[in-house]
XYZ file of C-alpha atoms in Angstrom:
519
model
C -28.751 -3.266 65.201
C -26.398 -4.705 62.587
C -22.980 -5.169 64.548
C -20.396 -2.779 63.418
C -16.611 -3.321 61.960
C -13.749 -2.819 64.137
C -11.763 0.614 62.599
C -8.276 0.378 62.081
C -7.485 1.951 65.636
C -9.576 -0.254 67.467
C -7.557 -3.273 65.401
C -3.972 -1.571 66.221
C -5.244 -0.997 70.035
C -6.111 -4.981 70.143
C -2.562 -5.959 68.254
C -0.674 -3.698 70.872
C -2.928 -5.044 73.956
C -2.210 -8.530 72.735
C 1.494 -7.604 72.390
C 2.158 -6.747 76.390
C -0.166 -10.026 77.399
C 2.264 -12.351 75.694
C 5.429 -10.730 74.467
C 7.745 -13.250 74.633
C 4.992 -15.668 72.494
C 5.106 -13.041 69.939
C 8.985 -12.922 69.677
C 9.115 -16.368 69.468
C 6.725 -16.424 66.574
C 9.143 -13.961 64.844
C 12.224 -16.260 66.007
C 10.400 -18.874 63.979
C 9.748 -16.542 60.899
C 13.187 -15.729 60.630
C 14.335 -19.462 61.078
C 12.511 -20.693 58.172
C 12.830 -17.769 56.305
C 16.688 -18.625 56.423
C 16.266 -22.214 55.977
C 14.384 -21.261 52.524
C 16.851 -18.736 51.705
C 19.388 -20.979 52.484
C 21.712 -18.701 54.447
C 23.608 -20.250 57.367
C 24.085 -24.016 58.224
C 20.926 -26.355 58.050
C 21.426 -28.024 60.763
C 21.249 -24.651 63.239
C 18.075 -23.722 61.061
C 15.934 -26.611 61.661
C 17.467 -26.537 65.353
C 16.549 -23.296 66.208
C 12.662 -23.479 63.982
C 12.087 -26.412 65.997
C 12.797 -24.961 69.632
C 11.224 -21.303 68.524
C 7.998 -23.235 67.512
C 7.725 -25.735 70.918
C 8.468 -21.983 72.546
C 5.249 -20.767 71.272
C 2.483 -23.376 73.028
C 5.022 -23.502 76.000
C 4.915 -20.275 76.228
C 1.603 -18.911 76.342
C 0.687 -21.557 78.855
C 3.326 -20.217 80.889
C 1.586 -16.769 80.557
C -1.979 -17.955 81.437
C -1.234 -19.985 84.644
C 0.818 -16.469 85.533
C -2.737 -15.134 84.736
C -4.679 -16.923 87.757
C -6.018 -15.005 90.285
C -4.370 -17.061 93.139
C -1.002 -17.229 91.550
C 1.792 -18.459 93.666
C 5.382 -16.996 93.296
C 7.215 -20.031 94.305
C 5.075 -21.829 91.174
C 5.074 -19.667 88.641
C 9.032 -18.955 89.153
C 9.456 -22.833 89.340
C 7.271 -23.223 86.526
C 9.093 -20.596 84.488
C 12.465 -21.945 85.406
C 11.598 -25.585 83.898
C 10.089 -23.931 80.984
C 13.276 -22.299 79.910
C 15.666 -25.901 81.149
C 13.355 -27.886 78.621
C 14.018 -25.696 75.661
C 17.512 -24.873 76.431
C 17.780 -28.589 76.912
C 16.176 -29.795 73.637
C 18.334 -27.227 71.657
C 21.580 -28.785 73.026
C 20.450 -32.174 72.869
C 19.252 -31.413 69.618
C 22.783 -32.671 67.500
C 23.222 -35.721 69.283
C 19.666 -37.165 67.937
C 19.164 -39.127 64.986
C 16.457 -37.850 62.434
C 13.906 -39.954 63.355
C 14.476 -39.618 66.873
C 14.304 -35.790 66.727
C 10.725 -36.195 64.622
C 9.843 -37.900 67.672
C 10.800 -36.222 70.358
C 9.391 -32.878 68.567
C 5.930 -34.668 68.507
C 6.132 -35.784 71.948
C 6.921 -31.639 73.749
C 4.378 -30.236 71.117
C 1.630 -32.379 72.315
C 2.517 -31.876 75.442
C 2.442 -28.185 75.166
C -0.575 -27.512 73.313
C -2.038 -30.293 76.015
C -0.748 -27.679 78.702
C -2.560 -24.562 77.137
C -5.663 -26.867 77.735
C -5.496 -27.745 80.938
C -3.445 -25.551 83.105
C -4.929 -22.268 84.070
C -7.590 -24.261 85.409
C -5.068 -27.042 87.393
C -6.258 -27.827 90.629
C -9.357 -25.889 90.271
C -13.204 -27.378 89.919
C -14.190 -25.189 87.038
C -15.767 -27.548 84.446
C -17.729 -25.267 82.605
C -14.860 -22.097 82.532
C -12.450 -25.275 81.486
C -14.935 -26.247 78.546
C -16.252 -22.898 77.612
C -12.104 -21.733 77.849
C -11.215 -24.369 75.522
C -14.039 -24.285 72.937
C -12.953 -20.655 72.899
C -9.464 -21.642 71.173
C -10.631 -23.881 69.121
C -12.811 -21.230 67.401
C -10.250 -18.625 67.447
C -7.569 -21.796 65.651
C -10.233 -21.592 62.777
C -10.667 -17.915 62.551
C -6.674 -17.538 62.648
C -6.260 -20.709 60.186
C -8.694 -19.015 57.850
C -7.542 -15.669 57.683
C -3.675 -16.945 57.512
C -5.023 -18.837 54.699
C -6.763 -16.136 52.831
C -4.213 -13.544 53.318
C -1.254 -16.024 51.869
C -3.221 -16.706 48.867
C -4.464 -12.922 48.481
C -0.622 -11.297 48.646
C 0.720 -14.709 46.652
C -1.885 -13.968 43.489
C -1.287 -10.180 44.121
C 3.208 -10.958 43.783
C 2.662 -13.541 41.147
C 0.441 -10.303 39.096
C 3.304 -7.685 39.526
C 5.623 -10.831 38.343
C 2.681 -10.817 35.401
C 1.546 -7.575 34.543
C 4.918 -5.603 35.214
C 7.872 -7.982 34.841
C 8.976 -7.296 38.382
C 10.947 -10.534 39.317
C 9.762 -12.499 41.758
C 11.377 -15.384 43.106
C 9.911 -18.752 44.024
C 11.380 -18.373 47.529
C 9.752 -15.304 48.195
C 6.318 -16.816 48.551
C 7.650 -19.723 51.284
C 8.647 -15.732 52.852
C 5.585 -14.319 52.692
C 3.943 -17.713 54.400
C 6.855 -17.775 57.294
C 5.883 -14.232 57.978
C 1.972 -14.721 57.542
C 2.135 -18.595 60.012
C 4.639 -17.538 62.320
C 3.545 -14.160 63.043
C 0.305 -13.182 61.917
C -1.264 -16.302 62.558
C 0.281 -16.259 66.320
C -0.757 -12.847 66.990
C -4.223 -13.205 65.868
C -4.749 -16.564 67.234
C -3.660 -14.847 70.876
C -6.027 -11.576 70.162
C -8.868 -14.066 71.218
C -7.880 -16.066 74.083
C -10.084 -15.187 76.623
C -8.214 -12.885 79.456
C -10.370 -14.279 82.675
C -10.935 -17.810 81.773
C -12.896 -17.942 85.578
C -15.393 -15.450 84.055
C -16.062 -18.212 81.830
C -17.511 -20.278 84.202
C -20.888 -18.691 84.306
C -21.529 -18.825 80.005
C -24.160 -21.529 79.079
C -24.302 -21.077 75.889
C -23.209 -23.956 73.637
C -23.071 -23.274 69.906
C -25.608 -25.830 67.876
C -23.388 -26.499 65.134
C -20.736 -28.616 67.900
C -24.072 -30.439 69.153
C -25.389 -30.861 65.864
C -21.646 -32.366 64.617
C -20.909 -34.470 67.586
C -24.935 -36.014 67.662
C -25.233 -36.794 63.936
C -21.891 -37.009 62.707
C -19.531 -38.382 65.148
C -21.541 -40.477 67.293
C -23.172 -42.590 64.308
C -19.699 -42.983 62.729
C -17.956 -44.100 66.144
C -21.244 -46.490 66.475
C -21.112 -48.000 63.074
C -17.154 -48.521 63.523
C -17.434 -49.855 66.803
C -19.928 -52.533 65.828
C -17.700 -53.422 62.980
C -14.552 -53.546 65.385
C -17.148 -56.005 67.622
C -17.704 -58.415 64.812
C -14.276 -58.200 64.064
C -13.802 -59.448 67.431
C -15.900 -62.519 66.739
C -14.706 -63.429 63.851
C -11.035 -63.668 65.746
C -12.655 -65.660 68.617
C -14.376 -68.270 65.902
C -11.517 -68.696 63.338
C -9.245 -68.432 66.201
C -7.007 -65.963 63.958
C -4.946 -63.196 64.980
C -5.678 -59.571 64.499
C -4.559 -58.246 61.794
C -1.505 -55.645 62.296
C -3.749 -52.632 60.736
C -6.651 -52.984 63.566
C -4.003 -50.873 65.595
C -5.145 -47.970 63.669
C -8.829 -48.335 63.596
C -9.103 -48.746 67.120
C -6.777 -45.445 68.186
C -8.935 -43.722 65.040
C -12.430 -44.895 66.771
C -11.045 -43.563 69.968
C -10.035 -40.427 68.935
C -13.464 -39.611 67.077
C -15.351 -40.904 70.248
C -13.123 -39.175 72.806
C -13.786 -36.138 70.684
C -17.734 -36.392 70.655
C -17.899 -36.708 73.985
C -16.003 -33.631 74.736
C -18.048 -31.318 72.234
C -21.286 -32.319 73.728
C -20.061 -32.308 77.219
C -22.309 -28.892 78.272
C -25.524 -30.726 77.190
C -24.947 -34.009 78.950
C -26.878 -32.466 82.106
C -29.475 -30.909 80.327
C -32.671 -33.332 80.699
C -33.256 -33.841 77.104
C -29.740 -34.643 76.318
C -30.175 -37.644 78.553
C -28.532 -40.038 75.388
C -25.124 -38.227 76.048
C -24.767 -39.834 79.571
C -25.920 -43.869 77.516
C -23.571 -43.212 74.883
C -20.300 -42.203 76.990
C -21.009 -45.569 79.070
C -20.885 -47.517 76.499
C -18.484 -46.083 74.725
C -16.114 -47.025 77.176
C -17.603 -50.174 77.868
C -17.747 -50.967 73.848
C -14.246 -50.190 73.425
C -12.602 -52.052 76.106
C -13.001 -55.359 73.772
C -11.414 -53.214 70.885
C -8.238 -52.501 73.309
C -7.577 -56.223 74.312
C -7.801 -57.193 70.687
C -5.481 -54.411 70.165
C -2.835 -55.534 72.807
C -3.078 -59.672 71.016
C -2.158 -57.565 67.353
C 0.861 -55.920 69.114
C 1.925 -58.952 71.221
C 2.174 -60.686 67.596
C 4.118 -57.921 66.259
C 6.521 -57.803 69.030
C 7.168 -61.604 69.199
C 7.833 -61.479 65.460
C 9.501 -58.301 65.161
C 10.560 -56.588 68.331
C 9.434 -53.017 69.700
C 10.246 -50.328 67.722
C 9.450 -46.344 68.579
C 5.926 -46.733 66.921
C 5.357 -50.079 68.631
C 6.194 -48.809 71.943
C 3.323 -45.365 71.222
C 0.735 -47.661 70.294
C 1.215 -49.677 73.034
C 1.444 -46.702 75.674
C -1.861 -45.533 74.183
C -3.465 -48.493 74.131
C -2.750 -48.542 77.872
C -3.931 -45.177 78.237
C -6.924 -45.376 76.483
C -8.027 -48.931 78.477
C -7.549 -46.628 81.979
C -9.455 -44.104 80.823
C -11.739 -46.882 80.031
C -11.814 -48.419 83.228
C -12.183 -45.531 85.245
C -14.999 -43.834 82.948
C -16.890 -46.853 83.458
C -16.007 -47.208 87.127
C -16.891 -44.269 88.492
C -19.115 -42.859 85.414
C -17.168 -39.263 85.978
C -17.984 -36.180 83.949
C -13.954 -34.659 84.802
C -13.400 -34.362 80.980
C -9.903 -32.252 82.376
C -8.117 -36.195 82.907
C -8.025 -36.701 78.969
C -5.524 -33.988 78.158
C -3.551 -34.053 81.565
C -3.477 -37.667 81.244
C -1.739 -37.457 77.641
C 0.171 -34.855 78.572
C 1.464 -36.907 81.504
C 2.551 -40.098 79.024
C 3.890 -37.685 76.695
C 6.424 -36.161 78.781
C 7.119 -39.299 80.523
C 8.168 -41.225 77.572
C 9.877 -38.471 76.325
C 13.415 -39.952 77.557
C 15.345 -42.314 80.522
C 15.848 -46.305 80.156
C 11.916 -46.583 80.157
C 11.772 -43.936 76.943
C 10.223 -45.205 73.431
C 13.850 -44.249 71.913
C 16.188 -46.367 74.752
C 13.281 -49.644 74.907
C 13.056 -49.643 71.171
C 16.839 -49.894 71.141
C 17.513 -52.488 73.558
C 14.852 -54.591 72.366
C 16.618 -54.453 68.827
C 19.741 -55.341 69.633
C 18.627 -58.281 71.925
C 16.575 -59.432 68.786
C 19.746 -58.784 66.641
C 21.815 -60.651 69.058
C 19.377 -63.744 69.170
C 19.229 -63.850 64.935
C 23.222 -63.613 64.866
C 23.315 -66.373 67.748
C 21.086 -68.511 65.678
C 23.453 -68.266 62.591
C 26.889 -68.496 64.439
C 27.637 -65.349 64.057
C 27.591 -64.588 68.046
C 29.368 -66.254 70.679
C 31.052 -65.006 74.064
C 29.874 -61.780 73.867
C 31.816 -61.407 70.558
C 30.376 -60.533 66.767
C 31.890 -63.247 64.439
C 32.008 -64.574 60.853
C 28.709 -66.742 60.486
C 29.878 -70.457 60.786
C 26.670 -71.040 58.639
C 24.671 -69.211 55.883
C 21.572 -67.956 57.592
C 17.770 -68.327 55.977
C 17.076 -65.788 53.755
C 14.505 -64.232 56.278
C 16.849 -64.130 59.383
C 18.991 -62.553 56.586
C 16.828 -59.827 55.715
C 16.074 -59.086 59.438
C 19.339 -58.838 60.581
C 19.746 -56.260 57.531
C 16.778 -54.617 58.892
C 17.951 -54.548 62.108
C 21.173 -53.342 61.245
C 19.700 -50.730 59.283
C 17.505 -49.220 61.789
C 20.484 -48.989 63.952
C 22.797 -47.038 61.820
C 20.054 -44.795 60.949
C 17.699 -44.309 64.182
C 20.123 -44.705 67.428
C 23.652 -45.079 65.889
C 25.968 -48.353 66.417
C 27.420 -47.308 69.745
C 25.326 -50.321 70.964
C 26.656 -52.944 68.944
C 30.337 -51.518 68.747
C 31.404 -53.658 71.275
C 30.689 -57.109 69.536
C 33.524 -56.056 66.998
C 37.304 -56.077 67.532
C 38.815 -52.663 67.445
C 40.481 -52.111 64.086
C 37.095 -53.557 62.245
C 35.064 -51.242 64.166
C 37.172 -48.840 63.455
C 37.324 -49.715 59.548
C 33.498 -50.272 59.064
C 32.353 -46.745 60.921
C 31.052 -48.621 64.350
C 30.245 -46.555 67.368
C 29.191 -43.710 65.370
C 26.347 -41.659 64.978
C 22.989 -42.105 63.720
C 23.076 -41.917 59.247
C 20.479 -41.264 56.973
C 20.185 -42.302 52.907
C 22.930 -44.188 51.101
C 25.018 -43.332 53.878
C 23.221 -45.745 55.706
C 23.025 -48.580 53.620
C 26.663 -48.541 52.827
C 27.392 -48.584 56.166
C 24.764 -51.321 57.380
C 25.907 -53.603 54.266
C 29.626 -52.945 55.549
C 28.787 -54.536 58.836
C 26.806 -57.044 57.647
C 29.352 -58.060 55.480
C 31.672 -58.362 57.788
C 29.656 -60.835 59.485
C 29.791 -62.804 56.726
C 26.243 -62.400 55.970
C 24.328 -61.571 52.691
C 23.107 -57.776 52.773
C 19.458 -57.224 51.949
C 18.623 -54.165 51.104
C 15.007 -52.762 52.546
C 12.376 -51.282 50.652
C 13.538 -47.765 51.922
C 16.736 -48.425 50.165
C 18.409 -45.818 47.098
C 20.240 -49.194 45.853
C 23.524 -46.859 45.495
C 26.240 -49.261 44.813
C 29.895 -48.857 46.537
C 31.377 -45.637 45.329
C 28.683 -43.528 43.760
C 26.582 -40.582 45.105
C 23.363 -38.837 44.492
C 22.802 -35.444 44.107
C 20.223 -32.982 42.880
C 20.337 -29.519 40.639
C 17.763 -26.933 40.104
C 15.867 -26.909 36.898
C 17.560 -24.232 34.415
C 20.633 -23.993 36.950
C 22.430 -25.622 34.412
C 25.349 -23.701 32.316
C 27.364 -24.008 29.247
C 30.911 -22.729 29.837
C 33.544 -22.009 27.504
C 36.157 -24.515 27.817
C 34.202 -26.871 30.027
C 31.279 -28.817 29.468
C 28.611 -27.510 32.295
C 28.364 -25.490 35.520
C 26.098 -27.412 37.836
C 25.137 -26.279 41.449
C 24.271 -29.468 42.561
C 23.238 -30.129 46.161
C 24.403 -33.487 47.652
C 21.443 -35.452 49.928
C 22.139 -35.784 53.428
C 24.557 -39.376 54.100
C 25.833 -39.363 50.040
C 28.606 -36.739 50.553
C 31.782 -38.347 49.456
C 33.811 -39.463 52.592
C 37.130 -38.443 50.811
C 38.132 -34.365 49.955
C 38.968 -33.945 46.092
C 37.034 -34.349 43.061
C 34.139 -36.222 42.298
C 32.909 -37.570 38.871
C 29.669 -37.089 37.312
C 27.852 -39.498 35.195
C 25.712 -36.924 33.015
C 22.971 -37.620 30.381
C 24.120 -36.704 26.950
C 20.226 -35.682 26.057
C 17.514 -34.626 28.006
């Protein structure tokens, strides 16, 4: 019998079932419409726009987590409410801590909840529970439904964009660009949410007694996967003895190939994870040994790359990752090969785990990457005179150019990642005061004229980096529209121009504009 179409009722009946299962996800899908539609329309501060898209969008893993462990048969009030009740302190806290973080360290921090929260949809309706096959079956389920959702999003944005930009066409209705970043806020945030939730499975323990296991996952993981993590982790093995004969260090970019063969392995091992106890499938259980056995090797040539990179250069926030999931990935290792388990639920509690304990305290990426910066910072200045008794001086001699360009470096990543709060209190008063110490984090030209300021007032040669805009002392950058531009009667031009973030001019009144006589 061919399978027949859901009607339109049986569509709207699904849509409003899915509505009372997970309201609040739903309403903080349309939270995050409206945030970006008002970033693109530009209405309101920036600042509160980004700030409130970014907590509305961690809401919406967090969130439906929250709902499915409510789901579980043997639900305990004193949980759920606790669970609930930490839920709403970690976005309410991220929103207010949101101001006080520097760009890069808000990027981060972002990263660090959403993976943690899409790790908790995985794992946590089946916490403390020993339902392998519901947890597999349960997750396979989303990932299928992420397609289907990504697809149709897809489709539909490019379907009602073609059908706007043909109106704009055919009938000279005016359509503006922003309206199509709109129409994809509306289509990502809401219909993409509230299709993606029509399919996750309402009794995940019902799950537990499916066997089937679709061919095309098998057929991926066995011939496409596992031969590419076997070809790369022979290479990464003759790597390895090509280190130990030339007795040469690993170079920096092996940091990569090794967390890339890891992922790609991790991953086949969870798609074919049903077959591994069927008796024909008896390669799955050789090739997850050694896996783990293969890669171990790959990990300690790993840690000798970063314990080059550190010596030379310090830890820095991606330093400090790599390094956490390098020590991750050699415990999962080591107790994979240990104990030879088949719990596949440890990979995303684990990294959900280091995710959220890294997030922040003295032992966070963002606080070890700044002290170990400033103690490197401290050592270059000591080295050039420009230290002594706890005290930021005048260099009593001219530094090589490299400790010269890595004190600019240094200085740099200060200003514009953590601030200079750390470092304020190496300067006297009235030069911190003059040169902008002890402030917050900068970004752009703002940060360059800042870090050359207290460079300078070390006595030191600024270098600028290669992220630099090379603004000199006194000028600005800032950007207008195409066709914005417009000849006035008695002046020259009307510009809207939008100034970058860091190259406002520090002083009220009127700035000047250097503008091409042609174009």
């Amino acid at each position: 019998m061919r399978p027949q179409l859901p009607s339109l009722g049986d569509a709207v009946t699904a849509a409003q079932r899915t509505l009372a299962r997970f309201p609040t996800v739903i309403l903080a899908g349309a939270v995050s419409a409206t945030a970006m539609i008002l970033l693109v329309d530009e209405v309101g501060p920036e600042a509160l726009q980004l700030r409130l898209l970014a907590t509305a969008t961690l809401a919406l893993p967090l969130l439906v987590a929250l709902t499915l462990f409510a789901e579980r048969p043997e639900r305990r009030r004193g949980a759920l409410l606790a669970l609930r009740l930490a839920g709403a302190a970690a976005l309410a806290g991220f929103y207010l801590a949101w101001p006080h973080w520097s760009e890069p360290v808000r990027a981060g921090r972002y990263c660090q909840l959403s993976v943690a929260f899409h790790l908790l949809v995985a794992f946590l309706p089946f916490l403390g529970r020993p339902l392998a096959n519901a947890f597999w079956q349960f997750n396979r389920a989303l990932f299928t439904r992420f397609l289907a959702a990504a697809t149709s999003s897809g489709t539909l944005w490019v379907g009602l964009s073609l059908a706007l930009l043909a109106i704009n066409k055919l009938f000279g209705v005016d359509v503006p660009g922003t309206g199509y970043m709109r129409l994809w806020a509306v289509i990502a945030f809401v219909f993409n949410t509230w299709f993606f939730l029509g399919g996750v499975p309402d009794d995940p323990d019902a799950l537990e007694e499916r066997r089937d296991y679709p061919a095309v996952l098998r057929v991926f993981a066995q011939y496409t996967l596992v031969p590419l993590v076997s070809v790369y982790l022979v290479i990464l093995t003759l790597y390895l003895g090509k280190v130990v004969v030339t007795w040469d260090w690993p170079s920096g970019w092996i940091g990569w190939l090794v967390s890339g063969v890891a992922g790609a392995g991790i991953l086949a091992l969870l798609l074919v994870h049903p077959a591994a106890d069927q008796p024909e499938q008896h390669w799955i259980a050789t090739f997850a040994r050694q896996f783990w056995l293969a890669i171990l090797p790959s990990i300690v040539m790993l840690w000798l790359a970063l314990y080059q990179r550190v010596h030379q250069y310090g830890i820095t926030e991606r330093r400090y990752f790599l390094i956490v999931l390098s020590l991750w990935l050699a415990a999962l290792a080591v107790y994979y090969s240990l104990t030879r388990s088949k719990n596949i639920r440890i990979v995303p509690a684990s990294l959900c785990l280091v995710a959220l304990l890294t997030f922040a305290g003295p032992w966070s990426a963002y606080a070890v990457s700044e002290g170990s910066q400033v103690r490197r910072l401290r050592g270059l200045l000591e080295r050039s005179g420009a230290f002594a008794n706890g005290q930021a001086r005048r260099a009593t001699r001219e530094p090589a150019t490299a400790d010269a360009k890595e004190i600019s470096a240094i200085v740099r990543y200060l200003v514009e990642t953590h601030g200079t709060s750390a470092i304020a209190g190496w300067f006297a008063d009235s030069l911190a005061a003059r040169i902008g110490m002890g402030s917050g984090a900068v970004m752009g030209p703002a940060a360059d004229r800042r870090a050359e300021q207290i460079v300078a007032s070390l006595g030191i040669a600024y270098v600028a980096g290669r992220g630099s805009r090379g603004l000199a002392a006194g000028e600005y950058s800032y950007t207008a529209a195409a066709g914005s531009v417009v000849p006035l009667g008695g002046y020259d031009w009307l510009v809207p121009i939008r100034a970058a973030k860091g190259s406002v001019p520090p002083d009220t009144g009127l700035a000047a504009l250097a503008v091409p006589a042609a174009r």
